[in-house]
Amino acid sequence: MSLVSQTTGRLYGIGIGPGDPELLTIKALRILQASPVVAYPISDKQKPLARSIIAPYLTGNQIEVPMLFPFKLEESAQPYYDSAAEKLAEYLNGGQDVVVLCEGDPFFYGSFMYLYTRLSPQFHVEVVPGVSSIMASASALGAPLTYRNDVFMVLSSILSAEVLTEKLAVADAAVIIKLGKHFRKVYGVLKDLGLAERAKYIERATTSTQVIMPLEKVDPDTVPYFSLILIPSKWQP
Amino acid sequence: MSLVSQTTGRLYGIGIGPGDPELLTIKALRILQASPVVAYPISDKQKPLARSIIAPYLTGNQIEVPMLFPFKLEESAQPYYDSAAEKLAEYLNGGQDVVVLCEGDPFFYGSFMYLYTRLSPQFHVEVVPGVSSIMASASALGAPLTYRNDVFMVLSSILSAEVLTEKLAVADAAVIIKLGKHFRKVYGVLKDLGLAERAKYIERATTSTQVIMPLEKVDPDTVPYFSLILIPSKWQP
């Protein structure tokens, strides 16, 4: 006879890195393969990148929970997060561990935070950090990013040209993320600031469709969301 | 009969993450274990953290090359980097691959860049990104760092109170690294800016000696170099 205690499952938010399946950490892989339930974001516009990254590691016995987070998330996004959190809570209340796949790092410009704030008051949550696309891009570009006492900045390309100009003026090194349709504006700012020569462009770093090209070769009309411009430190060793 | 072609070895700079050996990536582990020569920085003041992180993974048949980089690296550091680069070049010219261990990520506030600039003109170099202590600290603190279009900044605590104040004023989220003896100054700046309540302190994130405590409990005279203050996004989902 055994006593079965009714306990809730654990929620894991695991960083799965920028795209190359080998850039998962050993810890993320262990937790992923031990978890009976695997949840990941899907969008109405993009292919489900997160699932494709970890596809080689799925055990074949896991329940998959796709969570629809529309590409354009504005204020109206809250119902989508509510719905996903409720779904995950069902598994957790049923005693099953749940792993949520997070591209890059879970707490760095991700969507996991919205689940974290909803579920961490009631459930045990563990977050496993991951390799950010920012560091992965620097490696892929062969571009040392920051030295010693550099002021480093991450900026979203959605910011206005005025704001980008003002912020970049006080940075020694910077990365401008999520370019998409904002490439033309960002490139203009960099040219005006004399940073275009130093800046480097990369799409989908470390994935099988990675693209590196000089900024002047980029077609502004075909720049994907998962692209960034890296401005390495002005200091050289 | 076989033709033996004389080829040079490859240099790998691998990010080994912030401290927990499980936060190595699968790729870093593979390259580490396949390499006949393993080089890592040692200092005159700190324990060799990098080697201790990967100690569980050493195969027992590898040549170890400690590289002395004094703790206080000023202009006079160049001869130390020259000397280390020359030593590694001997192995590479002899046809042996060399892996250089890099705490966190190789291109993000590391010392690998000094070897990279010296050796990449002559040898094939591959850089493997790693989990930064910044993301690892956010996970350990349970503190979502950046949302959506946040302006994120990394600052060195060595900067003056005036510069820190000016930079923090234009950030939505920030991390102040390498606190050491600068804690008192940084804490003063955060109090003046009204950020001390939101800020979180952590030492040696993810290592066996990790410490998390409220800022007001920190003894400014015993703060280690490997510590940071994280100021999570002002936005909450």
XYZ file of C-alpha atoms in Angstrom:
474
model
C 0.000 0.000 0.000
C 1.307 3.415 -0.822
C 0.187 6.817 0.270
C -0.353 9.084 -2.687
C -0.169 12.714 -1.676
C -2.040 15.150 -3.865
C 0.546 17.768 -4.834
C 0.568 20.345 -7.557
C 3.061 20.250 -10.388
C 5.964 22.592 -10.909
C 6.165 25.197 -13.631
C 9.492 25.639 -15.417
C 10.247 28.535 -17.730
C 13.299 27.418 -19.667
C 15.448 29.528 -21.945
C 16.106 27.493 -25.093
C 18.520 29.923 -26.708
C 18.452 31.752 -30.035
C 17.883 28.938 -32.528
C 20.670 26.352 -32.692
C 19.391 23.305 -30.729
C 22.932 22.831 -29.378
C 22.644 26.171 -27.592
C 20.245 24.740 -25.037
C 21.866 24.409 -21.636
C 22.369 21.028 -20.037
C 19.898 22.093 -17.344
C 17.203 23.123 -19.818
C 17.570 19.813 -21.640
C 17.286 17.802 -18.423
C 14.154 19.630 -17.297
C 12.598 19.506 -20.767
C 12.999 15.758 -21.060
C 11.699 15.103 -17.534
C 8.535 17.118 -18.014
C 5.274 15.420 -19.022
C 3.812 18.658 -20.434
C 5.574 20.976 -22.890
C 3.990 24.363 -23.647
C 5.174 26.892 -26.216
C 3.991 30.072 -27.887
C 2.640 30.033 -31.406
C 1.634 33.073 -33.399
C -0.746 33.754 -36.223
C 2.112 34.964 -38.432
C 5.381 33.223 -37.539
C 6.340 29.569 -37.641
C 6.541 28.153 -34.107
C 10.287 28.696 -33.647
C 10.435 27.494 -30.048
C 9.078 24.040 -30.808
C 11.331 23.607 -33.827
C 14.413 24.366 -31.698
C 13.702 21.581 -29.211
C 12.116 19.102 -31.635
C 15.239 16.851 -31.598
C 14.898 16.438 -27.827
C 11.203 15.564 -27.418
C 10.768 12.129 -25.896
C 7.626 11.193 -27.817
C 5.597 10.725 -24.640
C 4.932 14.358 -23.857
C 1.719 16.358 -23.971
C 2.185 19.449 -26.109
C 0.332 22.671 -25.343
C 0.592 25.348 -28.047
C -0.336 28.787 -26.684
C -1.623 31.311 -29.228
C -0.080 34.736 -28.671
C -1.008 36.867 -31.684
C 1.928 38.580 -33.369
C 0.699 42.087 -32.727
C 0.241 42.059 -28.976
C -1.265 45.289 -27.725
C -3.381 45.919 -24.643
C -5.812 43.326 -25.937
C -3.223 40.615 -25.356
C -4.235 40.028 -21.759
C -7.047 37.567 -22.573
C -4.567 35.382 -24.472
C -2.237 35.257 -21.466
C -5.176 34.616 -19.138
C -6.312 31.743 -21.298
C -2.845 30.186 -21.521
C -2.298 30.523 -17.765
C -5.625 28.826 -17.079
C -4.737 25.943 -19.339
C -1.350 25.440 -17.676
C -2.956 25.715 -14.218
C -5.132 22.715 -15.067
C -2.092 20.517 -15.629
C -0.309 21.923 -12.556
C -3.365 21.373 -10.369
C -3.527 17.839 -11.706
C -0.025 17.233 -10.318
C 1.855 17.401 -13.608
C 5.003 19.429 -14.150
C 4.842 21.867 -17.050
C 7.756 23.285 -18.999
C 7.301 26.485 -20.989
C 9.741 26.966 -23.872
C 11.195 30.463 -24.077
C 13.238 31.590 -27.072
C 16.461 33.178 -25.847
C 16.117 33.925 -22.142
C 12.769 33.774 -20.266
C 13.080 37.135 -18.468
C 14.646 39.164 -21.295
C 12.053 40.617 -23.683
C 10.002 37.437 -23.616
C 6.364 36.511 -23.228
C 6.979 34.093 -20.346
C 6.818 36.961 -17.873
C 3.095 37.284 -18.464
C 2.602 33.663 -17.427
C 5.060 34.066 -14.555
C 3.137 36.931 -12.975
C -0.111 35.010 -13.279
C 1.098 31.629 -12.020
C 3.937 32.261 -9.569
C 1.599 33.315 -6.718
C -0.020 29.855 -6.694
C 2.566 27.441 -8.034
C 6.225 26.637 -7.567
C 7.999 28.207 -10.534
C 11.607 27.763 -11.573
C 13.220 29.850 -14.298
C 16.230 28.559 -16.225
C 18.213 31.291 -17.971
C 19.189 30.876 -21.608
C 21.564 32.195 -24.228
C 20.196 35.485 -25.546
C 20.112 36.208 -29.280
C 22.137 39.304 -28.456
C 25.186 37.383 -27.282
C 24.616 34.763 -29.983
C 24.614 37.480 -32.639
C 27.891 38.948 -31.406
C 29.479 35.480 -31.620
C 28.053 34.776 -35.072
C 29.242 38.163 -36.339
C 32.706 37.751 -34.812
C 32.107 41.114 -33.148
C 33.243 41.581 -29.536
C 30.350 43.541 -28.036
C 31.409 45.232 -24.797
C 34.683 45.868 -22.944
C 35.537 46.800 -19.387
C 33.401 49.806 -18.410
C 31.323 50.225 -21.552
C 27.808 51.571 -21.250
C 25.754 48.951 -23.099
C 22.216 49.469 -24.298
C 19.424 47.397 -25.834
C 16.835 49.346 -27.793
C 13.686 48.305 -29.598
C 13.489 49.432 -33.204
C 9.911 50.549 -32.596
C 11.211 53.643 -30.769
C 11.073 56.896 -32.756
C 14.099 58.195 -34.655
C 14.386 61.006 -32.104
C 14.410 58.657 -29.120
C 16.838 56.234 -30.799
C 19.183 59.115 -31.579
C 19.061 60.435 -28.037
C 19.681 57.023 -26.425
C 22.430 55.916 -28.815
C 24.312 59.132 -28.116
C 25.011 57.982 -24.536
C 25.947 54.346 -25.296
C 29.404 52.884 -25.968
C 27.891 49.741 -27.495
C 24.305 48.884 -28.377
C 21.946 46.409 -29.963
C 18.749 47.387 -31.756
C 16.313 44.494 -31.760
C 13.139 43.413 -33.559
C 13.886 45.346 -36.740
C 11.176 44.162 -39.153
C 9.606 47.104 -40.959
C 11.621 49.596 -38.867
C 14.931 48.879 -40.600
C 14.851 51.952 -42.846
C 14.308 54.319 -39.925
C 17.036 52.699 -37.814
C 19.537 52.740 -40.672
C 18.846 56.437 -41.194
C 19.526 57.151 -37.523
C 22.801 55.225 -37.642
C 23.959 57.080 -40.747
C 23.149 60.437 -39.143
C 25.114 59.466 -36.029
C 28.101 58.194 -38.018
C 27.522 54.676 -36.663
C 26.565 52.902 -39.894
C 30.133 51.809 -40.664
C 30.560 50.193 -37.271
C 27.094 48.607 -37.185
C 26.490 44.976 -38.194
C 23.285 43.284 -39.323
C 22.117 39.727 -38.682
C 18.879 37.796 -39.173
C 17.828 34.695 -37.236
C 21.214 34.218 -35.551
C 22.397 30.592 -35.189
C 19.370 29.131 -37.009
C 19.672 27.242 -40.293
C 18.359 30.359 -42.066
C 20.819 32.815 -40.503
C 21.755 35.747 -42.752
C 24.629 38.184 -42.267
C 25.082 41.044 -44.707
C 26.361 44.603 -44.832
C 23.698 47.149 -43.883
C 23.797 48.758 -47.316
C 22.853 45.426 -48.940
C 19.748 44.890 -46.805
C 16.385 45.195 -48.554
C 14.326 47.203 -46.042
C 11.111 45.622 -47.297
C 12.062 42.040 -46.444
C 13.671 42.407 -43.011
C 12.225 39.829 -40.603
C 11.179 40.500 -37.006
C 13.959 38.242 -35.694
C 16.794 40.450 -36.857
C 18.994 42.963 -35.122
C 21.703 45.518 -35.617
C 24.712 45.295 -33.352
C 26.933 48.290 -32.689
C 30.125 46.895 -31.141
C 32.070 48.841 -28.562
C 33.836 51.910 -29.852
C 36.870 50.765 -27.893
C 39.176 48.232 -29.463
C 41.657 46.284 -27.347
C 50.431 4.901 -46.790
C 48.658 8.028 -45.678
C 49.333 11.628 -46.420
C 49.531 13.679 -43.242
C 48.826 17.306 -43.937
C 50.290 19.804 -41.526
C 47.356 21.933 -40.402
C 46.970 24.377 -37.562
C 44.528 23.801 -34.732
C 41.296 25.668 -34.167
C 40.710 28.121 -31.347
C 37.365 27.994 -29.561
C 36.175 30.681 -27.151
C 33.330 29.028 -25.268
C 30.885 30.719 -22.920
C 30.560 28.502 -19.860
C 27.821 30.480 -18.148
C 27.636 32.199 -14.767
C 28.620 29.426 -12.353
C 26.266 26.441 -12.301
C 27.968 23.693 -14.356
C 24.532 22.731 -15.718
C 24.314 26.130 -17.413
C 26.895 25.173 -20.007
C 25.335 24.705 -23.406
C 25.352 21.332 -25.113
C 27.628 22.847 -27.761
C 30.144 24.201 -25.254
C 30.282 20.806 -23.536
C 30.863 18.980 -26.817
C 33.673 21.285 -27.869
C 35.242 21.297 -24.412
C 35.402 17.519 -24.249
C 36.774 17.176 -27.773
C 39.613 19.635 -27.233
C 43.101 18.421 -26.275
C 44.054 21.795 -24.747
C 41.965 23.733 -22.227
C 43.023 27.300 -21.356
C 41.456 29.536 -18.714
C 42.160 32.811 -16.927
C 43.504 32.852 -13.418
C 44.055 35.954 -11.325
C 46.312 36.890 -8.472
C 43.302 37.569 -6.226
C 40.343 35.393 -7.183
C 39.941 31.634 -7.210
C 39.936 30.309 -10.796
C 36.167 30.297 -11.238
C 36.175 29.204 -14.864
C 38.044 25.974 -14.221
C 35.882 25.107 -11.228
C 32.732 25.468 -13.338
C 33.842 22.902 -15.901
C 35.798 20.614 -13.561
C 33.061 17.929 -13.685
C 33.442 17.684 -17.445
C 37.221 17.396 -17.894
C 38.157 14.119 -19.524
C 41.401 13.600 -17.612
C 43.499 13.542 -20.793
C 43.595 17.272 -21.472
C 46.482 19.722 -21.289
C 45.544 22.642 -19.036
C 46.886 26.127 -19.709
C 46.237 28.648 -16.927
C 46.620 32.224 -18.162
C 47.518 34.839 -15.553
C 45.454 38.007 -15.996
C 46.054 40.168 -12.912
C 42.898 41.355 -11.183
C 43.573 45.036 -11.703
C 44.016 45.207 -15.452
C 45.001 48.658 -16.605
C 47.025 49.695 -19.635
C 49.820 47.470 -18.417
C 47.654 44.410 -19.117
C 48.756 44.092 -22.728
C 51.922 42.044 -21.992
C 49.786 39.461 -20.156
C 47.503 39.087 -23.169
C 50.495 38.970 -25.511
C 52.068 36.232 -23.446
C 48.865 34.159 -23.278
C 48.282 34.543 -27.021
C 51.832 33.390 -27.764
C 51.387 30.327 -25.591
C 48.115 29.379 -27.283
C 49.643 30.002 -30.721
C 52.259 27.341 -29.971
C 49.575 24.692 -29.484
C 47.613 25.908 -32.517
C 50.708 25.893 -34.721
C 51.392 22.381 -33.481
C 48.035 21.312 -34.897
C 46.151 21.060 -31.617
C 42.732 22.570 -31.021
C 42.539 24.918 -28.035
C 39.438 25.805 -26.051
C 39.416 28.985 -23.953
C 36.937 28.994 -21.069
C 34.970 32.223 -20.754
C 32.779 32.928 -17.727
C 29.356 34.048 -18.909
C 29.579 34.959 -22.581
C 32.903 35.387 -24.453
C 32.082 38.706 -26.138
C 30.236 40.386 -23.258
C 32.577 42.138 -20.803
C 35.087 39.316 -20.973
C 38.823 38.951 -21.387
C 38.578 36.570 -24.346
C 38.298 39.513 -26.721
C 41.936 40.362 -26.115
C 42.955 36.905 -27.274
C 40.468 37.014 -30.142
C 41.918 40.197 -31.623
C 45.431 38.764 -31.367
C 44.748 35.290 -32.748
C 41.824 35.568 -35.179
C 43.967 37.065 -37.990
C 46.102 33.891 -38.127
C 43.914 31.057 -36.883
C 40.422 29.719 -37.367
C 38.437 30.923 -34.345
C 34.930 29.880 -33.334
C 33.040 31.634 -30.550
C 30.260 29.831 -28.679
C 27.884 32.170 -26.838
C 27.014 31.499 -23.227
C 24.456 32.357 -20.562
C 25.320 35.772 -19.139
C 25.302 36.359 -15.380
C 22.831 39.151 -16.104
C 20.113 36.827 -17.353
C 21.064 34.234 -14.734
C 20.665 36.828 -11.989
C 17.211 37.819 -13.191
C 16.151 34.151 -13.105
C 17.672 33.563 -9.658
C 15.997 36.681 -8.284
C 12.620 35.810 -9.832
C 12.720 39.270 -11.386
C 11.514 39.682 -14.979
C 14.050 42.098 -16.404
C 12.730 43.709 -19.595
C 9.403 43.904 -21.424
C 8.420 44.812 -24.951
C 10.046 48.139 -25.829
C 12.058 48.772 -22.662
C 15.333 50.631 -22.904
C 17.765 48.306 -21.157
C 21.202 49.321 -19.941
C 24.269 47.647 -18.459
C 26.539 49.887 -16.420
C 29.805 49.283 -14.645
C 29.833 50.319 -11.002
C 33.202 51.976 -11.560
C 31.451 54.897 -13.292
C 31.088 58.059 -11.219
C 27.904 58.822 -9.276
C 27.193 61.629 -11.725
C 27.503 59.409 -14.792
C 25.488 56.600 -13.205
C 22.731 59.067 -12.322
C 22.640 60.516 -15.821
C 22.548 57.094 -17.537
C 20.010 55.495 -15.206
C 17.671 58.410 -15.800
C 17.136 57.287 -19.409
C 16.769 53.531 -18.778
C 13.578 51.543 -18.162
C 15.550 48.620 -16.736
C 19.226 48.285 -15.881
C 21.930 46.137 -14.362
C 24.948 47.542 -12.535
C 27.800 45.047 -12.622
C 31.117 44.403 -10.826
C 30.078 46.100 -7.585
C 32.931 45.260 -5.212
C 34.043 48.337 -3.309
C 31.681 50.555 -5.331
C 28.509 49.292 -3.633
C 28.132 52.268 -1.280
C 28.294 54.788 -4.126
C 25.850 52.834 -6.299
C 23.368 52.400 -3.453
C 23.492 56.152 -2.807
C 22.706 56.874 -6.451
C 19.759 54.457 -6.410
C 18.332 56.033 -3.242
C 18.623 59.519 -4.732
C 16.831 58.362 -7.884
C 14.077 56.588 -5.947
C 15.161 53.249 -7.406
C 16.407 51.528 -4.239
C 13.037 49.878 -3.519
C 12.850 48.331 -6.959
C 16.519 47.300 -7.086
C 17.681 43.763 -6.205
C 21.101 42.551 -5.102
C 22.790 39.225 -5.879
C 26.300 37.780 -5.423
C 27.806 34.951 -7.483
C 24.526 34.029 -9.186
C 23.913 30.279 -9.657
C 27.137 29.235 -7.880
C 27.124 27.213 -4.655
C 27.932 30.441 -2.778
C 25.142 32.531 -4.286
C 23.773 35.214 -1.934
C 20.557 37.200 -2.356
C 19.683 39.865 0.182
C 17.869 43.191 0.421
C 20.110 46.141 -0.419
C 19.771 47.607 3.066
C 21.221 44.390 4.561
C 24.365 44.419 2.412
C 27.651 45.167 4.203
C 29.376 47.538 1.753
C 32.794 46.419 2.981
C 32.387 42.772 1.979
C 30.733 43.000 -1.440
C 32.573 40.762 -3.929
C 33.505 41.696 -7.482
C 31.093 39.090 -8.879
C 27.960 40.808 -7.650
C 25.382 42.999 -9.308
C 22.317 45.103 -8.739
C 19.371 44.506 -11.023
C 16.718 47.148 -11.597
C 13.790 45.346 -13.203
C 11.560 47.050 -15.726
C 9.338 49.756 -14.317
C 6.516 48.255 -16.335
C 4.607 45.355 -14.871
C 2.470 43.158 -17.064
